[in-house]
Amino acid sequence: MSDHHDVLVIGAGFAGLYQLHRLRTAGFDVRVIEAGDDVGGTWYWNRYPGARCDIESVEYSYSFDPELEQEWDWSERYAAQPEILDYARHVAERYDLRRDIEFDRRVESAVWDEGSRRWTATTDDGRRRTARFVIAATGCLSRPSRPDLPGVEAFAGEVYWTSSWPHEQVDLTGERVAVVGTGSSGLQTITAIAPDVASLVVFQRTPSYAVPAHNGPNERLAEVRPTYREFREVSRLQPTGFQCEGGTDLLTETDPGEVERRLGLRWDRGGLCFTSEFPDILVDAAANAVVAEYVRRHIRETVTDPGVAELLSPRTYPIASKRMCVDTGYFEVYNQDNVSLVDLNAQPIKRITERGIVAGDREHEVDVIVFATGFDAMTGALNAMEIRGAETTLRTKWRDGPRTYLGLMSHGFPNLFTVTGPQSPSVLSNMMTSIEYHVDWITAALEHMRAEGLTRVEPEQDAEDDWVAATNDIADGTLMPQAASWYMGANIPGKRRVFLPFIGGVGVYRQIGDGVAVAYYHGFEMV
Ligand code: NAP
């Protein structure tokens, strides 16, 4: 096996799999390095109880092959983790991808050599591989955030992390369980385990806005299939990369009764499109407050204890400025006798003991602690590697926040691409749509370079500066920076607060990316 390749791809999640397929079909010699022992990325690691995608399965799937689209059956409106992982495995088999993937290997460093115009990547087994191009398909939410709580090692029971749940069956029946964290992973876990555990204590720092999923059999698949091609074309141009039929009337200019009616229709339909009814929700605090109150009212109507309902009601940040959750009976869980809620703002966690968690002046004795504490989003997985470019490391360059051109490349790091990198729509979109777009774009760029005999590509400093400024300006025009969210890097102590994704929309972003490519990769220096 040669240790030099045209392209080294890091990660065999949905981005890495498709990137391998595209480049190999185009005749490149590609090697993929994957830390896990199977494909699937996010869906390989996050196999906690209740794990499920909150983008509808007709949208959260590859669109590149009409045959694949027609042959794969999604059983539910929102697919559960095992089904999505099966899909990733099916794709790996169907396109014979495994033969070019090395599993159980983590890339620790990648160093650029200007003389040979090659990257040298070193994996955790000490092995080195060289490649002309490196493509980081490392995911946006793949570097777990593990808060340093004193005493964890003293705990006598079991500790689990939703972000790296064991592969063998974990039976929590009859156990006394604590869950720390109430983002999407926490909500799904809590809802799934509550019926079976002896007791459940939820440790909440910030309550989440959640809208109902209304999950069920996937009736939409039969509807969409006959015209799947056209359906995908429409999705690709939407702001979120999936179809929401966004409204155009401003909430603040709409009669309150009509606002209530329209939000009700969205609520009854379920899912993340809830906030797409009025375009001013994310930019006008008054509009946002109406929608936030709508959700809080539902929480009050669902949770029978008014004190608990109030604790579960988000009030400190605009709705949708932190990633919204999609739930299936989450708030109802708090009406169960065996479930209790600890407000960490009033009773902060002091330490973990042999028996459980001390919050405020009370020790909560449990058998199992589940941490659902999130990720060092967007930059975490990239900065975890020692990526040394022409002059410095990526970590050093990005100390005050990521700097990219189109979220695809960073000046000073030639021939290094990031799939769904920071400052691209990524986490604000259907990841599948954004992954496919970036992979197609990168593949076309590499084919162009090969055809022209070019061996080095790097974004120009000016192009990058302009893109960074533009992404920040657009975000500053919204309510998004008001939340202490992972979009802002605020969940990681010491991380610079900068809005990480591009919020201009998938359709707009696509037009920009296409325009750049058509203009002979304007803003990129190719030599
Ligand atoms: P998350 O949204 O960042 O939630 C982490 C939770 O842990 C928050 O409630 C956070 O509180 C809390 N937390 C963090 N550190 C803590 C500490 N030291 N002490 C106490 N509480 C702490 O992470 P996530 O739930 O894993 O979700 C991350 C993202 O992954 C989602 O937003 C979504 O984009 C994606 N995801 C999607 C799905 C889906 O498709 N259904 C499912 C899971 C995840 P604060 O809010 O106060 O920081």
Coordinates of C-alpha atoms and ligand atoms in Angstrom, one line a residue:
M1 CA 0.0 0.0 0.0
S2 CA 1.5 3.3 -1.1
D3 CA 1.8 6.1 1.5
H4 CA 1.4 8.8 -1.1
H5 CA -2.0 9.7 -2.5
D6 CA -3.4 12.4 -4.7
V7 CA -5.9 13.2 -1.9
L8 CA -6.2 12.4 1.7
V9 CA -9.7 12.8 3.2
I10 CA -10.1 12.9 6.9
G11 CA -13.3 11.4 8.1
A12 CA -15.7 8.8 6.8
G13 CA -19.0 10.4 7.7
F14 CA -21.4 11.5 5.0
A15 CA -19.0 14.1 3.8
G16 CA -16.0 11.8 3.6
L17 CA -17.9 9.0 1.9
Y18 CA -19.3 11.2 -0.8
Q19 CA -15.9 12.9 -1.3
L20 CA -14.2 9.6 -1.8
H21 CA -16.9 8.4 -4.2
R22 CA -16.7 11.6 -6.3
L23 CA -12.9 11.9 -6.5
R24 CA -12.3 8.2 -7.1
T25 CA -14.9 8.3 -9.9
A26 CA -13.0 11.3 -11.3
G27 CA -9.8 9.2 -11.4
F28 CA -8.0 10.5 -8.3
D29 CA -6.1 8.2 -6.0
V30 CA -7.8 8.9 -2.6
R31 CA -7.3 7.6 0.9
V32 CA -9.7 8.2 3.7
I33 CA -8.6 8.1 7.4
E34 CA -11.4 7.5 9.9
A35 CA -11.1 7.5 13.7
G36 CA -14.0 5.1 14.3
D37 CA -14.1 1.5 13.3
D38 CA -16.9 2.0 10.8
V39 CA -18.4 4.7 8.5
G40 CA -21.2 7.1 9.6
G41 CA -19.5 9.9 11.4
T42 CA -22.0 11.7 13.7
W43 CA -24.3 8.7 13.3
Y44 CA -21.6 6.3 14.3
W45 CA -20.7 8.1 17.5
N46 CA -24.0 9.5 18.7
R47 CA -26.0 6.3 19.3
Y48 CA -27.6 7.3 22.6
P49 CA -31.2 6.3 23.3
G50 CA -33.6 8.3 21.2
A51 CA -31.0 9.6 18.8
R52 CA -32.9 10.8 15.7
C53 CA -32.4 13.3 12.9
D54 CA -34.6 16.4 13.0
I55 CA -34.5 17.0 9.3
E56 CA -37.0 14.9 7.5
S57 CA -35.6 11.8 5.9
V58 CA -36.7 12.6 2.4
E59 CA -34.4 15.6 2.7
Y60 CA -31.7 14.2 4.9
S61 CA -30.3 11.8 2.4
Y62 CA -27.9 11.9 -0.6
S63 CA -29.3 13.3 -3.8
F64 CA -26.3 12.5 -6.1
D65 CA -27.6 9.2 -7.4
P66 CA -31.3 8.9 -8.6
E67 CA -31.0 5.1 -8.2
L68 CA -29.9 5.3 -4.6
E69 CA -32.7 7.8 -4.0
Q70 CA -35.3 5.4 -5.4
E71 CA -34.1 2.2 -3.8
W72 CA -33.7 3.3 -0.2
D73 CA -36.8 3.2 2.0
W74 CA -36.9 5.5 5.0
S75 CA -39.4 4.1 7.4
E76 CA -40.2 7.2 9.4
R77 CA -40.7 10.9 8.7
Y78 CA -37.6 11.6 10.9
A79 CA -35.1 8.7 10.8
A80 CA -33.7 7.2 13.9
Q81 CA -29.9 6.8 14.3
P82 CA -29.8 3.0 13.6
E83 CA -31.5 3.5 10.3
I84 CA -29.2 6.4 9.3
L85 CA -26.2 4.4 10.2
D86 CA -27.5 1.5 8.1
Y87 CA -27.9 3.9 5.2
A88 CA -24.3 5.1 5.6
R89 CA -23.1 1.4 5.6
H90 CA -25.3 0.7 2.6
V91 CA -23.7 3.6 0.7
A92 CA -20.2 2.3 1.6
E93 CA -21.1 -1.1 0.3
R94 CA -23.0 0.0 -2.8
Y95 CA -20.1 2.2 -4.0
D96 CA -17.4 -0.2 -2.8
L97 CA -15.9 2.6 -0.6
R98 CA -14.4 0.6 2.2
R99 CA -11.3 -0.5 0.3
D100 CA -10.0 3.1 0.4
I101 CA -10.8 3.8 4.0
E102 CA -8.5 3.1 6.9
F103 CA -10.5 2.7 10.1
D104 CA -9.3 3.1 13.7
R105 CA -6.8 5.8 12.8
R106 CA -6.9 9.4 14.0
V107 CA -5.0 12.1 12.1
E108 CA -2.9 14.0 14.6
S109 CA -1.1 16.3 12.4
A110 CA -0.8 17.6 8.8
V111 CA 2.2 19.6 7.7
W112 CA 2.6 21.4 4.4
D113 CA 5.8 21.3 2.5
E114 CA 6.2 24.1 0.1
G115 CA 9.1 22.5 -1.8
S116 CA 7.3 19.4 -2.8
R117 CA 3.8 21.0 -2.6
R118 CA 2.6 18.1 -0.5
W119 CA 1.0 17.6 2.9
T120 CA 2.4 15.0 5.3
A121 CA -0.2 13.7 7.7
T122 CA 0.7 11.6 10.7
T123 CA -1.8 9.3 12.4
D124 CA -2.0 8.1 16.0
D125 CA -0.1 4.9 15.1
G126 CA 2.9 7.1 14.0
R127 CA 2.4 6.4 10.4
R128 CA 3.0 9.1 7.8
R129 CA 1.2 9.6 4.5
T130 CA 1.8 12.3 2.0
A131 CA -0.8 13.8 -0.4
R132 CA -1.1 16.7 -2.8
F133 CA -4.4 17.7 -1.3
V134 CA -6.0 17.2 2.1
I135 CA -9.8 17.4 2.6
A136 CA -11.0 17.7 6.1
A137 CA -14.4 16.0 6.2
T138 CA -14.2 16.1 10.0
G139 CA -17.8 17.3 10.8
C140 CA -19.1 20.3 12.5
L141 CA -20.2 18.6 15.8
S142 CA -17.6 15.9 16.2
R143 CA -15.3 17.2 19.0
P144 CA -17.2 16.5 22.2
S145 CA -17.1 19.1 25.0
R146 CA -16.4 17.4 28.2
P147 CA -16.7 19.8 31.1
D148 CA -14.2 19.4 33.8
L149 CA -16.4 18.6 36.8
P150 CA -14.4 17.8 40.0
G151 CA -14.8 14.3 41.2
V152 CA -16.0 12.5 38.1
E153 CA -13.4 9.8 38.6
A154 CA -14.7 9.1 42.1
F155 CA -18.2 8.2 40.9
A156 CA -18.9 4.6 41.6
G157 CA -21.6 4.2 39.0
E158 CA -21.5 4.3 35.2
V159 CA -20.8 7.4 33.2
Y160 CA -21.9 7.8 29.6
W161 CA -21.5 10.6 27.1
T162 CA -24.2 11.0 24.4
S163 CA -21.4 11.9 21.9
S164 CA -19.6 8.6 22.3
W165 CA -22.3 6.2 23.5
P166 CA -21.1 2.6 23.9
H167 CA -21.7 0.2 21.0
E168 CA -23.1 -2.5 23.1
Q169 CA -26.6 -2.3 24.5
V170 CA -26.9 -0.1 27.6
D171 CA -29.9 -1.2 29.8
L172 CA -31.0 1.6 32.1
T173 CA -34.2 -0.2 33.2
G174 CA -34.7 0.3 36.9
E175 CA -31.6 2.5 37.3
R176 CA -31.4 5.9 39.0
V177 CA -30.1 8.2 36.3
A178 CA -28.8 11.8 36.1
V179 CA -28.7 13.6 32.7
V180 CA -26.6 16.7 32.5
G181 CA -27.5 19.0 29.5
T182 CA -30.7 19.9 27.8
G183 CA -29.8 20.5 24.2
S184 CA -31.0 18.3 21.4
S185 CA -29.1 15.2 22.6
G186 CA -30.2 15.7 26.2
L187 CA -33.9 16.1 25.2
Q188 CA -33.9 13.0 23.1
T189 CA -32.1 10.9 25.7
I190 CA -34.4 12.2 28.5
T191 CA -37.5 11.4 26.5
A192 CA -36.4 8.0 25.5
I193 CA -35.2 6.7 28.9
A194 CA -37.8 8.3 31.2
P195 CA -40.4 5.5 30.9
D196 CA -37.9 2.8 32.0
V197 CA -35.6 4.3 34.6
A198 CA -36.4 4.1 38.3
S199 CA -35.7 7.8 38.7
L200 CA -34.4 10.5 36.5
V201 CA -32.8 13.8 37.6
V202 CA -32.3 16.4 34.9
F203 CA -29.6 19.0 35.4
Q204 CA -30.4 22.0 33.4
R205 CA -28.3 25.1 32.8
T206 CA -30.3 26.7 30.0
P207 CA -33.8 25.5 28.9
S208 CA -34.3 24.9 25.2
Y209 CA -37.1 26.0 22.9
A210 CA -38.5 22.8 21.4
V211 CA -41.2 22.3 18.8
P212 CA -43.0 19.0 18.3
A213 CA -41.8 16.6 15.7
H214 CA -45.1 14.8 14.9
N215 CA -43.0 11.9 13.8
G216 CA -44.7 8.9 12.1
P217 CA -44.6 6.7 9.1
N218 CA -42.9 8.3 6.2
E219 CA -45.9 9.1 4.0
R220 CA -44.0 11.8 2.2
L221 CA -41.5 9.5 0.6
A222 CA -44.1 8.0 -1.8
E223 CA -45.3 11.5 -2.6
V224 CA -41.8 12.9 -3.3
R225 CA -40.3 9.9 -5.2
P226 CA -41.9 10.3 -8.6
T227 CA -40.4 13.8 -8.9
Y228 CA -37.4 13.5 -6.6
R229 CA -35.1 15.3 -9.0
E230 CA -37.2 18.4 -9.1
F231 CA -37.7 18.2 -5.4
R232 CA -34.0 18.2 -4.8
E233 CA -33.5 21.2 -7.1
V234 CA -36.0 23.2 -5.0
S235 CA -34.3 22.2 -1.7
R236 CA -30.9 23.2 -2.9
L237 CA -32.0 26.8 -3.4
Q238 CA -33.8 27.2 0.0
P239 CA -32.2 29.2 2.8
T240 CA -31.9 26.1 4.9
G241 CA -31.3 23.5 2.2
F242 CA -34.6 21.9 2.9
Q243 CA -38.2 22.9 2.0
C244 CA -40.0 25.1 4.5
E245 CA -42.2 27.3 2.4
G246 CA -41.1 30.4 4.2
G247 CA -43.7 33.1 4.6
T248 CA -43.1 36.6 3.4
D249 CA -45.4 38.7 5.7
L250 CA -43.7 40.4 8.6
L251 CA -45.0 39.2 11.9
T252 CA -45.0 42.7 13.3
E253 CA -47.3 43.8 10.5
T254 CA -49.7 40.9 10.8
D255 CA -52.9 40.9 12.8
P256 CA -52.2 39.0 16.1
G257 CA -55.1 36.6 15.5
E258 CA -53.6 35.7 12.1
V259 CA -50.2 35.3 13.7
E260 CA -51.6 32.9 16.2
R261 CA -53.4 30.9 13.4
R262 CA -50.3 30.6 11.2
L263 CA -48.0 29.6 14.1
G264 CA -50.6 27.1 15.0
L265 CA -50.6 25.6 11.5
R266 CA -46.8 25.3 11.7
W267 CA -46.9 23.9 15.2
D268 CA -49.4 21.2 14.0
R269 CA -47.2 20.3 11.1
G270 CA -44.1 20.1 13.4
G271 CA -40.4 20.4 12.9
L272 CA -37.9 23.2 12.4
C273 CA -39.9 25.0 9.8
F274 CA -41.9 26.5 12.7
T275 CA -39.8 29.7 12.7
S276 CA -40.0 30.1 8.9
E277 CA -43.5 31.5 8.8
F278 CA -42.4 35.1 9.3
P279 CA -39.1 36.5 7.9
D280 CA -38.6 39.0 10.8
I281 CA -38.4 36.4 13.6
L282 CA -34.6 36.3 13.5
V283 CA -34.0 40.0 13.0
D284 CA -36.7 41.8 15.0
A285 CA -36.8 41.3 18.8
A286 CA -40.5 42.2 19.0
A287 CA -41.4 39.5 16.4
N288 CA -39.1 37.0 18.0
A289 CA -40.7 37.7 21.4
V290 CA -44.2 36.7 20.1
V291 CA -43.0 33.4 18.8
A292 CA -40.9 32.7 21.9
E293 CA -44.0 33.3 24.1
Y294 CA -46.0 31.0 21.9
V295 CA -43.6 28.2 22.7
R296 CA -43.5 29.0 26.4
R297 CA -47.3 29.0 26.5
H298 CA -47.2 25.4 25.2
I299 CA -44.8 24.5 27.9
R300 CA -47.1 25.9 30.5
E301 CA -50.0 24.0 29.0
T302 CA -48.1 20.8 29.0
V303 CA -46.2 20.7 32.3
T304 CA -48.6 20.5 35.2
D305 CA -46.4 21.9 37.9
P306 CA -46.2 25.7 37.2
G307 CA -42.8 26.0 39.0
V308 CA -41.3 23.3 36.8
A309 CA -42.9 24.7 33.7
E310 CA -41.3 28.1 34.4
L311 CA -37.9 26.5 34.9
L312 CA -38.3 24.8 31.5
S313 CA -39.3 28.0 29.8
P314 CA -36.4 29.7 28.0
R315 CA -36.3 33.5 28.6
T316 CA -32.7 34.5 28.4
Y317 CA -32.2 34.4 24.6
P318 CA -34.2 34.9 21.4
I319 CA -35.9 31.8 20.0
A320 CA -33.8 30.1 17.2
S321 CA -30.7 32.0 18.3
K322 CA -29.6 28.7 19.9
R323 CA -30.3 25.6 17.8
M324 CA -33.9 24.7 18.4
C325 CA -34.9 21.2 19.4
V326 CA -37.5 19.0 17.9
D327 CA -39.2 16.9 20.5
T328 CA -41.6 14.0 20.9
G329 CA -43.2 14.3 24.4
Y330 CA -40.2 15.9 26.1
F331 CA -42.1 18.3 28.3
E332 CA -44.7 15.6 29.2
V333 CA -41.8 13.7 30.9
Y334 CA -41.8 16.2 33.7
N335 CA -45.3 15.2 34.7
Q336 CA -43.9 11.7 35.7
D337 CA -43.4 11.1 39.4
N338 CA -40.0 9.6 38.8
V339 CA -38.6 12.7 37.0
S340 CA -37.2 15.8 38.7
L341 CA -35.5 18.9 37.4
V342 CA -32.5 20.7 39.0
D343 CA -31.9 24.3 37.9
L344 CA -28.2 24.7 37.8
N345 CA -28.4 28.5 37.9
A346 CA -29.9 28.3 41.4
Q347 CA -28.0 25.1 42.4
P348 CA -24.7 24.8 40.5
I349 CA -22.9 21.5 40.3
K350 CA -20.2 21.6 43.0
R351 CA -18.7 18.2 42.6
I352 CA -19.4 14.6 41.7
T353 CA -19.0 12.1 44.5
E354 CA -18.9 8.4 44.7
R355 CA -22.7 8.4 45.1
G356 CA -23.8 11.1 42.7
I357 CA -23.9 14.8 41.9
V358 CA -23.8 17.6 44.5
A359 CA -25.7 20.6 43.2
G360 CA -26.3 23.5 45.5
D361 CA -26.4 22.0 49.0
R362 CA -28.0 18.7 47.9
E363 CA -26.4 15.4 46.9
H364 CA -28.4 13.6 44.2
E365 CA -27.7 9.9 44.5
V366 CA -27.7 8.0 41.2
D367 CA -26.4 4.8 39.6
V368 CA -25.7 6.4 36.2
I369 CA -24.7 9.8 34.9
V370 CA -25.3 10.7 31.3
F371 CA -23.5 13.8 30.0
A372 CA -25.2 15.5 27.0
T373 CA -23.0 18.5 27.2
G374 CA -22.4 19.2 23.5
F375 CA -19.4 19.9 21.2
D376 CA -16.6 22.3 20.5
A377 CA -18.5 23.1 17.3
M378 CA -17.2 23.8 13.8
T379 CA -13.6 24.6 14.7
G380 CA -13.0 21.9 17.4
A381 CA -12.2 18.9 15.2
L382 CA -9.9 21.0 13.0
N383 CA -8.1 22.6 15.8
A384 CA -7.7 19.3 17.6
M385 CA -5.1 18.4 14.8
E386 CA -1.8 20.1 14.5
I387 CA -2.3 21.6 11.0
R388 CA 0.8 23.5 10.0
G389 CA 0.5 25.5 6.8
A390 CA 3.0 27.6 4.9
E391 CA 3.8 29.8 7.9
T392 CA 1.8 28.9 11.0
T393 CA -0.7 26.5 12.5
L394 CA -4.4 26.7 11.9
R395 CA -4.9 26.9 15.6
T396 CA -2.7 30.0 15.9
K397 CA -4.3 31.6 12.9
W398 CA -7.8 31.0 14.2
R399 CA -7.1 32.0 17.8
D400 CA -9.5 35.0 17.4
G401 CA -12.0 33.0 15.4
P402 CA -11.9 31.1 12.1
R403 CA -10.8 32.9 8.9
T404 CA -11.8 31.3 5.7
Y405 CA -12.8 32.0 2.2
L406 CA -16.3 30.6 1.6
G407 CA -15.7 28.2 4.5
L408 CA -13.7 26.1 2.0
M409 CA -10.1 27.2 2.5
S410 CA -7.9 29.4 4.7
H411 CA -5.1 31.6 3.4
G412 CA -1.7 30.2 4.3
F413 CA -3.0 26.6 4.1
P414 CA -2.6 25.7 0.4
N415 CA -4.4 22.6 -0.9
L416 CA -6.3 22.1 2.3
F417 CA -10.1 22.1 1.9
T418 CA -12.8 21.9 4.6
V419 CA -16.2 20.3 3.9
T420 CA -18.9 22.4 5.6
G421 CA -16.2 24.4 7.2
P422 CA -16.8 27.5 9.4
Q423 CA -18.3 30.5 7.6
S424 CA -20.3 28.2 5.3
P425 CA -24.0 27.5 5.8
S426 CA -23.3 24.0 7.3
V427 CA -25.0 23.8 10.7
L428 CA -27.7 26.3 9.7
S429 CA -28.8 24.0 6.9
N430 CA -29.6 20.5 6.0
M431 CA -26.1 19.1 6.3
M432 CA -26.6 16.7 3.4
T433 CA -27.4 19.5 1.0
S434 CA -24.4 21.5 2.2
I435 CA -22.1 18.5 2.2
E436 CA -23.0 17.6 -1.4
Y437 CA -22.5 21.1 -2.6
H438 CA -19.0 21.4 -1.0
V439 CA -17.9 18.0 -2.2
D440 CA -19.1 18.8 -5.8
W441 CA -17.4 22.2 -5.7
I442 CA -14.1 20.8 -4.4
T443 CA -14.2 17.9 -6.9
A444 CA -14.7 20.3 -9.8
A445 CA -11.9 22.6 -8.5
L446 CA -9.5 19.6 -8.4
E447 CA -10.5 18.4 -11.9
H448 CA -10.0 21.9 -13.2
M449 CA -6.5 22.1 -11.7
R450 CA -5.6 18.7 -13.1
A451 CA -6.8 19.7 -16.5
E452 CA -4.8 22.9 -16.4
G453 CA -1.7 21.3 -14.9
L454 CA -2.0 23.3 -11.6
T455 CA -0.7 22.0 -8.4
R456 CA -1.3 24.6 -5.7
V457 CA -4.4 26.5 -4.7
E458 CA -4.8 29.0 -1.9
P459 CA -7.4 31.7 -1.2
E460 CA -6.1 35.3 -1.6
Q461 CA -5.8 37.3 1.6
D462 CA -8.2 40.0 0.4
A463 CA -10.9 37.5 -0.7
E464 CA -10.7 35.9 2.8
D465 CA -10.8 39.2 4.6
D466 CA -13.9 40.2 2.7
W467 CA -15.6 36.9 3.3
V468 CA -14.9 37.0 7.0
A469 CA -16.2 40.6 7.2
A470 CA -19.3 39.7 5.2
T471 CA -20.2 36.7 7.3
N472 CA -19.8 38.7 10.5
D473 CA -21.8 41.6 9.1
I474 CA -24.7 39.4 8.1
A475 CA -24.8 37.7 11.5
D476 CA -24.6 41.1 13.2
G477 CA -27.8 42.1 11.4
T478 CA -29.7 39.3 13.2
L479 CA -30.5 38.3 16.7
M480 CA -28.1 35.3 16.6
P481 CA -25.1 36.9 18.4
Q482 CA -27.3 37.7 21.4
A483 CA -27.3 34.0 22.6
A484 CA -24.5 32.3 24.4
S485 CA -24.7 29.5 21.9
W486 CA -22.3 27.0 20.3
Y487 CA -22.9 28.9 17.1
M488 CA -20.9 31.6 18.9
G489 CA -18.4 29.3 20.5
A490 CA -19.8 30.4 23.8
N491 CA -20.2 26.9 25.2
I492 CA -16.4 26.4 25.3
P493 CA -14.5 28.2 28.1
G494 CA -11.9 30.5 26.6
K495 CA -13.2 30.2 23.0
R496 CA -13.4 33.5 21.1
R497 CA -17.0 34.5 20.6
V498 CA -17.6 34.8 16.9
F499 CA -20.6 33.7 14.9
L500 CA -19.3 30.5 13.2
P501 CA -21.6 29.6 10.3
F502 CA -22.6 31.7 7.3
I503 CA -26.2 32.8 7.8
G504 CA -26.9 34.2 4.4
G505 CA -28.7 31.1 3.3
V506 CA -27.9 28.0 1.3
G507 CA -29.3 29.2 -2.0
V508 CA -27.4 32.5 -1.8
Y509 CA -24.2 30.8 -0.8
R510 CA -24.6 28.4 -3.7
Q511 CA -24.9 31.3 -6.1
I512 CA -21.8 32.9 -4.7
G513 CA -19.8 29.6 -4.9
D514 CA -21.0 28.9 -8.4
G515 CA -20.1 32.5 -9.4
V516 CA -16.6 32.1 -8.0
A517 CA -16.0 28.8 -9.9
V518 CA -17.3 30.2 -13.2
A519 CA -15.0 33.2 -12.8
Y520 CA -12.0 30.9 -12.9
Y521 CA -12.0 30.5 -9.2
H522 CA -12.0 34.2 -8.5
G523 CA -10.3 34.9 -5.1
F524 CA -8.3 31.7 -5.2
E525 CA -4.7 31.7 -6.4
M526 CA -4.0 28.6 -8.5
V527 CA -0.5 28.0 -9.7
Ligands
NAP1 P1 -25.8 21.3 23.0 O1 -26.9 21.8 22.2 O2 -24.6 22.2 23.0 O3 -26.3 21.1 24.5 C1 -25.5 20.9 25.5 C2 -26.2 21.0 26.8 O4 -25.3 20.8 27.9 C3 -26.7 22.4 27.0 O5 -28.0 22.4 27.7 C4 -25.7 23.1 27.9 O6 -26.1 24.2 28.6 C5 -25.3 21.9 28.8 N1 -24.0 22.0 29.3 C6 -22.8 22.2 28.7 N2 -21.8 22.2 29.6 C7 -22.4 22.1 30.8 C8 -21.8 22.1 32.1 N3 -20.5 22.3 32.3 N4 -22.7 22.0 33.2 C9 -24.0 21.9 32.9 N5 -24.6 21.9 31.7 C10 -23.7 22.0 30.6 O7 -25.3 19.9 22.5 P2 -26.2 18.7 21.9 O8 -27.5 18.5 22.6 O9 -25.3 17.5 21.8 O10 -26.5 19.2 20.5 C11 -25.6 19.8 19.7 C12 -26.1 20.0 18.3 O11 -26.1 18.7 17.6 C13 -27.6 20.4 18.2 O12 -27.8 21.7 18.5 C14 -27.9 20.0 16.8 O13 -27.4 20.9 15.9 C15 -27.1 18.7 16.7 N6 -28.0 17.6 17.1 C16 -29.0 17.3 16.3 C17 -29.9 16.3 16.7 C18 -31.0 16.0 15.8 O14 -31.0 16.1 14.6 N7 -32.1 15.7 16.4 C19 -29.7 15.6 17.8 C20 -28.6 15.9 18.7 C21 -27.8 16.9 18.3 P3 -26.0 25.6 28.0 O15 -27.0 25.7 27.0 O16 -26.2 26.5 29.2 O17 -24.6 25.8 27.4

